[in-house]
CSV table of C-alpha atoms in Angstrom, one decimal:
chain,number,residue,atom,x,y,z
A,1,UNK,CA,54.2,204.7,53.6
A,2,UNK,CA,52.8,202.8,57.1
A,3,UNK,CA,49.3,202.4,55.0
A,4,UNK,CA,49.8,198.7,55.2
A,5,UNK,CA,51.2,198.0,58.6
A,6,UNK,CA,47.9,200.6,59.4
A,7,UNK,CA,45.6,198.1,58.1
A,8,UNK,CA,47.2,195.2,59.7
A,9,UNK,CA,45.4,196.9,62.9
A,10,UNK,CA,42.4,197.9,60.9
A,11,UNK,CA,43.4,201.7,61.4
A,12,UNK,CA,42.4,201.9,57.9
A,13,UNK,CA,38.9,199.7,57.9
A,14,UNK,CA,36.7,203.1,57.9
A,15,UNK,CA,38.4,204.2,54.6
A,16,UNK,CA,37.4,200.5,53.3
A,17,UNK,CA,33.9,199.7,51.8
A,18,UNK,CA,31.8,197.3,54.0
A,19,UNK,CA,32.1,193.6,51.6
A,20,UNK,CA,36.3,194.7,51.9
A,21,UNK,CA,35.9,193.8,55.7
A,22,UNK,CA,34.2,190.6,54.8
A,23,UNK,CA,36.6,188.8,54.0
A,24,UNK,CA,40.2,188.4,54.9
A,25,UNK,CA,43.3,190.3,52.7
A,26,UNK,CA,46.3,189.7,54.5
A,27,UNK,CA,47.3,186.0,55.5
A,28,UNK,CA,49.4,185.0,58.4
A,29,UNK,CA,50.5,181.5,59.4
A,30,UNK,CA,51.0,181.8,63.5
A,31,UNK,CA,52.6,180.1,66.7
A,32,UNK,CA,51.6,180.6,69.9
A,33,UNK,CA,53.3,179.6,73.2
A,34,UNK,CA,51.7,180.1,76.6
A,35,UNK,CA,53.7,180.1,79.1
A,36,UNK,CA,53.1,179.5,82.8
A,37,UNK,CA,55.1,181.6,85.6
A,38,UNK,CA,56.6,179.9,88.7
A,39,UNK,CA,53.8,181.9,90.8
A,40,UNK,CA,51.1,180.1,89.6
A,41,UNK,CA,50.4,182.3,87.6
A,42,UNK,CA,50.4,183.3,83.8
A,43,UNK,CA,53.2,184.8,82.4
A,44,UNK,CA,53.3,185.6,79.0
A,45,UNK,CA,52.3,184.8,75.7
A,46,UNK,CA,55.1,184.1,72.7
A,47,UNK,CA,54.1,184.9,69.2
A,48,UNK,CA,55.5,184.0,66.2
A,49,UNK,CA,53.5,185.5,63.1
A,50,UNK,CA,54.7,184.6,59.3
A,51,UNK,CA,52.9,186.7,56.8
A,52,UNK,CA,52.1,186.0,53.1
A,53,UNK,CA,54.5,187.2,50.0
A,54,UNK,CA,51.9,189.4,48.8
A,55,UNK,CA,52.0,191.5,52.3
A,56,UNK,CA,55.6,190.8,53.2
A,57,UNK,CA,56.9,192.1,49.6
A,58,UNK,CA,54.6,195.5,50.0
A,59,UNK,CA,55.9,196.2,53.7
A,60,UNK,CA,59.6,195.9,52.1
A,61,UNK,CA,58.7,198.9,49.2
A,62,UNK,CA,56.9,200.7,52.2
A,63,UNK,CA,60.1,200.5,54.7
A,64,UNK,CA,63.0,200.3,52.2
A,65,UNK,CA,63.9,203.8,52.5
A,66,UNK,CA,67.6,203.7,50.8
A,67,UNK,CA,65.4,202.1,48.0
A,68,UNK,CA,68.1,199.0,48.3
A,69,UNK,CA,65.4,196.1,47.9
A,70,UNK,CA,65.8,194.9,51.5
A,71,UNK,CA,65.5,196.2,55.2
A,72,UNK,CA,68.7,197.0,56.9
A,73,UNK,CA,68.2,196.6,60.7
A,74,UNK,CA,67.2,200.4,61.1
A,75,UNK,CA,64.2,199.9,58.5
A,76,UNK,CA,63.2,196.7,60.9
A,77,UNK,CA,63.6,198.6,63.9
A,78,UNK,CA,61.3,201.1,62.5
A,79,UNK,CA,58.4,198.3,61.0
A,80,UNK,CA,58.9,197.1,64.6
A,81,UNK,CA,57.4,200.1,66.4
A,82,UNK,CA,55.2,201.1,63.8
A,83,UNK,CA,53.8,197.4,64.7
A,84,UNK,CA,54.2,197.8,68.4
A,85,UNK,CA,52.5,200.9,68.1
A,86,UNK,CA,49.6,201.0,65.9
A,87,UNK,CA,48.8,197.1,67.2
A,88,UNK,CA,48.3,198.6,71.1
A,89,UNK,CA,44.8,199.3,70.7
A,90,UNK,CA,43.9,196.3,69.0
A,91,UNK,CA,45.5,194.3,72.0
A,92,UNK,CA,48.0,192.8,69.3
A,93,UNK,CA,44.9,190.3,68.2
A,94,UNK,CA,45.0,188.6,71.5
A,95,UNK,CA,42.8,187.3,73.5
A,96,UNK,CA,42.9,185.9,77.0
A,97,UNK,CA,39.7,184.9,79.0
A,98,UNK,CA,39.9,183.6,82.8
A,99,UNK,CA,36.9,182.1,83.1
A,100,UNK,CA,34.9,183.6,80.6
A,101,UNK,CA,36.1,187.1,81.4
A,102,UNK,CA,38.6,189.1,79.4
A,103,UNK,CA,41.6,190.4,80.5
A,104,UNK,CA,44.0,192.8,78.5
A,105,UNK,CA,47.7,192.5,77.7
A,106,UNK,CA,50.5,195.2,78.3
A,107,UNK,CA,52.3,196.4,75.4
A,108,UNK,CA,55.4,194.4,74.7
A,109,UNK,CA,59.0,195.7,75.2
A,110,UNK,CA,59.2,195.7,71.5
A,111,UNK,CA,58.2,193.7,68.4
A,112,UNK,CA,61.1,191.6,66.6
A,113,UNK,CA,61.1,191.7,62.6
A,114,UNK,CA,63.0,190.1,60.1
A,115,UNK,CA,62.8,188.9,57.0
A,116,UNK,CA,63.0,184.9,56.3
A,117,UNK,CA,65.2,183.0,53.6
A,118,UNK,CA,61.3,182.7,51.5
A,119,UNK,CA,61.3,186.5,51.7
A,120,UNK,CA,58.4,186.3,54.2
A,121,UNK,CA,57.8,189.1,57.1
A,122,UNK,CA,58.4,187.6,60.4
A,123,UNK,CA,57.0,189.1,63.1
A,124,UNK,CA,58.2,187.5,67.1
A,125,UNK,CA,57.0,189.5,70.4
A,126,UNK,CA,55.6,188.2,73.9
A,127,UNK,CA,53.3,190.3,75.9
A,128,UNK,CA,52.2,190.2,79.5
A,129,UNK,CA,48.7,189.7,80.6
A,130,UNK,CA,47.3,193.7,82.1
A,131,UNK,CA,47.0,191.8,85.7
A,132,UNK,CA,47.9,188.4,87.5
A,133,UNK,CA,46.1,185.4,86.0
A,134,UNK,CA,45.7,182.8,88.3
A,135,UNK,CA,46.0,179.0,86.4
A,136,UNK,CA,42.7,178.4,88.2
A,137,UNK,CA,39.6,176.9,86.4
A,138,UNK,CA,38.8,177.5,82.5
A,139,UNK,CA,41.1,179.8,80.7
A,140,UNK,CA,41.3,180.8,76.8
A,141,UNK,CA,44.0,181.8,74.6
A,142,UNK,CA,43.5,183.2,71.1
A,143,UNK,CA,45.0,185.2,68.4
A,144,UNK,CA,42.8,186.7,65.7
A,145,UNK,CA,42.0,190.4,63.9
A,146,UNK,CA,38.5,191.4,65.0
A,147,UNK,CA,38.1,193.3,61.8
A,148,UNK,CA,38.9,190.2,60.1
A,149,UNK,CA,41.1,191.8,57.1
A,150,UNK,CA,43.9,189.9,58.6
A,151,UNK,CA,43.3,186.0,58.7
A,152,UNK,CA,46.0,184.6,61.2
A,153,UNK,CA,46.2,180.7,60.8
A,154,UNK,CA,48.0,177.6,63.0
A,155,UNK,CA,49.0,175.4,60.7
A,156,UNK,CA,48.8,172.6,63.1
A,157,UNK,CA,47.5,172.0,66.7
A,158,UNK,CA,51.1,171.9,67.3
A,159,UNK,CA,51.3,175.9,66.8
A,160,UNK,CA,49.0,176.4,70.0
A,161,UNK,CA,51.0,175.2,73.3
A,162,UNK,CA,51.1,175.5,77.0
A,163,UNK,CA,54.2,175.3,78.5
A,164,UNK,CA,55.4,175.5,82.2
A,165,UNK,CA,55.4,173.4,85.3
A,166,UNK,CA,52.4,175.4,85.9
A,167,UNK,CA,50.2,173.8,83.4
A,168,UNK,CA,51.4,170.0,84.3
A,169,UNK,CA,48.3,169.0,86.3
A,170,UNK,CA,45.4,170.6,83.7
A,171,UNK,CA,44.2,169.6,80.5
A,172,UNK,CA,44.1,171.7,77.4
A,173,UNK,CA,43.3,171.1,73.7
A,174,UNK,CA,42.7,173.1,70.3
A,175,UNK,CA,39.3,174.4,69.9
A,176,UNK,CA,39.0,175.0,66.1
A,177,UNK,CA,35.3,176.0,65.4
A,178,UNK,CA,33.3,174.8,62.7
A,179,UNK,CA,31.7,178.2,60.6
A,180,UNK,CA,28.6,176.0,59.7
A,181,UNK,CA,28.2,175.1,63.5
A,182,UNK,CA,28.9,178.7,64.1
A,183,UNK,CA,26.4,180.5,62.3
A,184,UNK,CA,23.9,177.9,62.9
A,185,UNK,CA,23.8,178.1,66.4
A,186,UNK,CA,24.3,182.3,66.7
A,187,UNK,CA,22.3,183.0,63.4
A,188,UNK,CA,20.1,185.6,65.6
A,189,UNK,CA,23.4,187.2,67.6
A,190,UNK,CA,25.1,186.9,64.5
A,191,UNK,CA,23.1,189.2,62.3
A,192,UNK,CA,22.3,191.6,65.4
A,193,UNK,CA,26.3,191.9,65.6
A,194,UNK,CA,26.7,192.3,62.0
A,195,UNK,CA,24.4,195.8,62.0
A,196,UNK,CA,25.7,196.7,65.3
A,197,UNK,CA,29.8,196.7,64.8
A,198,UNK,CA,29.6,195.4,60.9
A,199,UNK,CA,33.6,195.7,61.5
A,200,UNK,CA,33.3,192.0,62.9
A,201,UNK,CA,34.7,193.1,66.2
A,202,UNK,CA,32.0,190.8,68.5
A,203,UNK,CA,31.4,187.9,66.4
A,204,UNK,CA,34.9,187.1,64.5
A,205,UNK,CA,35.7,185.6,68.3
A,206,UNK,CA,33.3,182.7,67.5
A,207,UNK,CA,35.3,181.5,64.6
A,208,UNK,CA,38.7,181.9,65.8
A,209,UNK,CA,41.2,179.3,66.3
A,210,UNK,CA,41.9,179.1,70.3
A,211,UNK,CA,43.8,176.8,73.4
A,212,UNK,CA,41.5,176.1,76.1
A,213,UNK,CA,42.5,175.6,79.3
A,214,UNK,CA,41.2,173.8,82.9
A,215,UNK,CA,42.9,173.5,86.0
């Protein structure tokens, strides 16, 4: 029944053959709102995740357990913590990097589903950085599936803010990498990273969509 929410955290990428994890299955437009604490330091980070029809209609056969054609708020109570579960050792495809070093998020409280008017799968949660981030020098923010099954997409640079009194005195923009650029300039790391974790784990963070940060 979970298969699907499963893959979302690549649970089930060893049953898959290698070219599967080559390419993304499930799509995902995203929002992501950083959000800066009154200590100076970061507080948490909002998501906002909108999956595809494809993905959104399976998750509703998976879950509908009264077989009723939609979820009643028990059924999305339960897709919530099967998400909020399964997700935790995948860091909920976040990424946070305080000058250039990586720092963890807690799980969150819990993970918010619904289903939207276009009979999408919406998925809201904020999680908390694993220890205090000081809004000093170059920070990172990213959302992304390391095994790349899962291909999470802002629509606009709009989708990727800062927000806070915390953030009013640095400067931040939308890094969105070129692949060409990419593989050109890693095409040595890039294969060695390919036979070492051919899951995409070490090298799907050079082509992911991310909000730099200096203060």
């Amino acid at each position: 029944m979970r298969y699907r929410i499963l893959t979302i955290a690549t649970l089930a990428a060893a049953c898959l053959p290698l070219p599967a994890l080559a390419h993304p299955h499930i799509f995902a437009e995203a929002r992501l709102e950083v959000v800066a604490g009154n200590d100076g330091n970061l507080a948490e980070l909002r998501n906002v995740w909108r999956f595809d029809e494809v993905f959104s209609s399976s998750v509703l056969l998976d879950f509908d357990k009264n077989t009723d054609l939609k979820l009643d708020e028990k059924e999305l109570a339960e897709l919530g913590e099967v998400m909020r579960t399964s997700l935790a050792d995948f860091h909920y495809f976040t990424t946070i990097t305080l000058n250039g070093a990586a720092v963890g998020v807690q799980k969150p409280d819990a993970i918010h589903v619904s289903i939207d008017d276009s009979n999408q799968l919406l998925v809201i949660f904020a999680v908390k950085p694993e220890k205090p981030v000081p809004l000093k020098g170059k920070l990172t923010f990213g959302i992304y599936d390391p095994s790349m099954y899962t291909s999470i997409d802002f629509p606009t640079d709009g989708d990727l803010v800062a927000q806070g009194a915390g953030f009013s005195k640095c400067q931040h923009k939308v890094v969105r990498p070129d692949p060409d650029e990419v593989i050109a300039q890693n095409s040595s790391t890039l294969t060695d990273a390919f036979f070492n974790d051919p899951t995409g784990t070490d090298m799907t963070k050079l082509f992911a969509t991310r909000l730099e940060v200096t203060c």
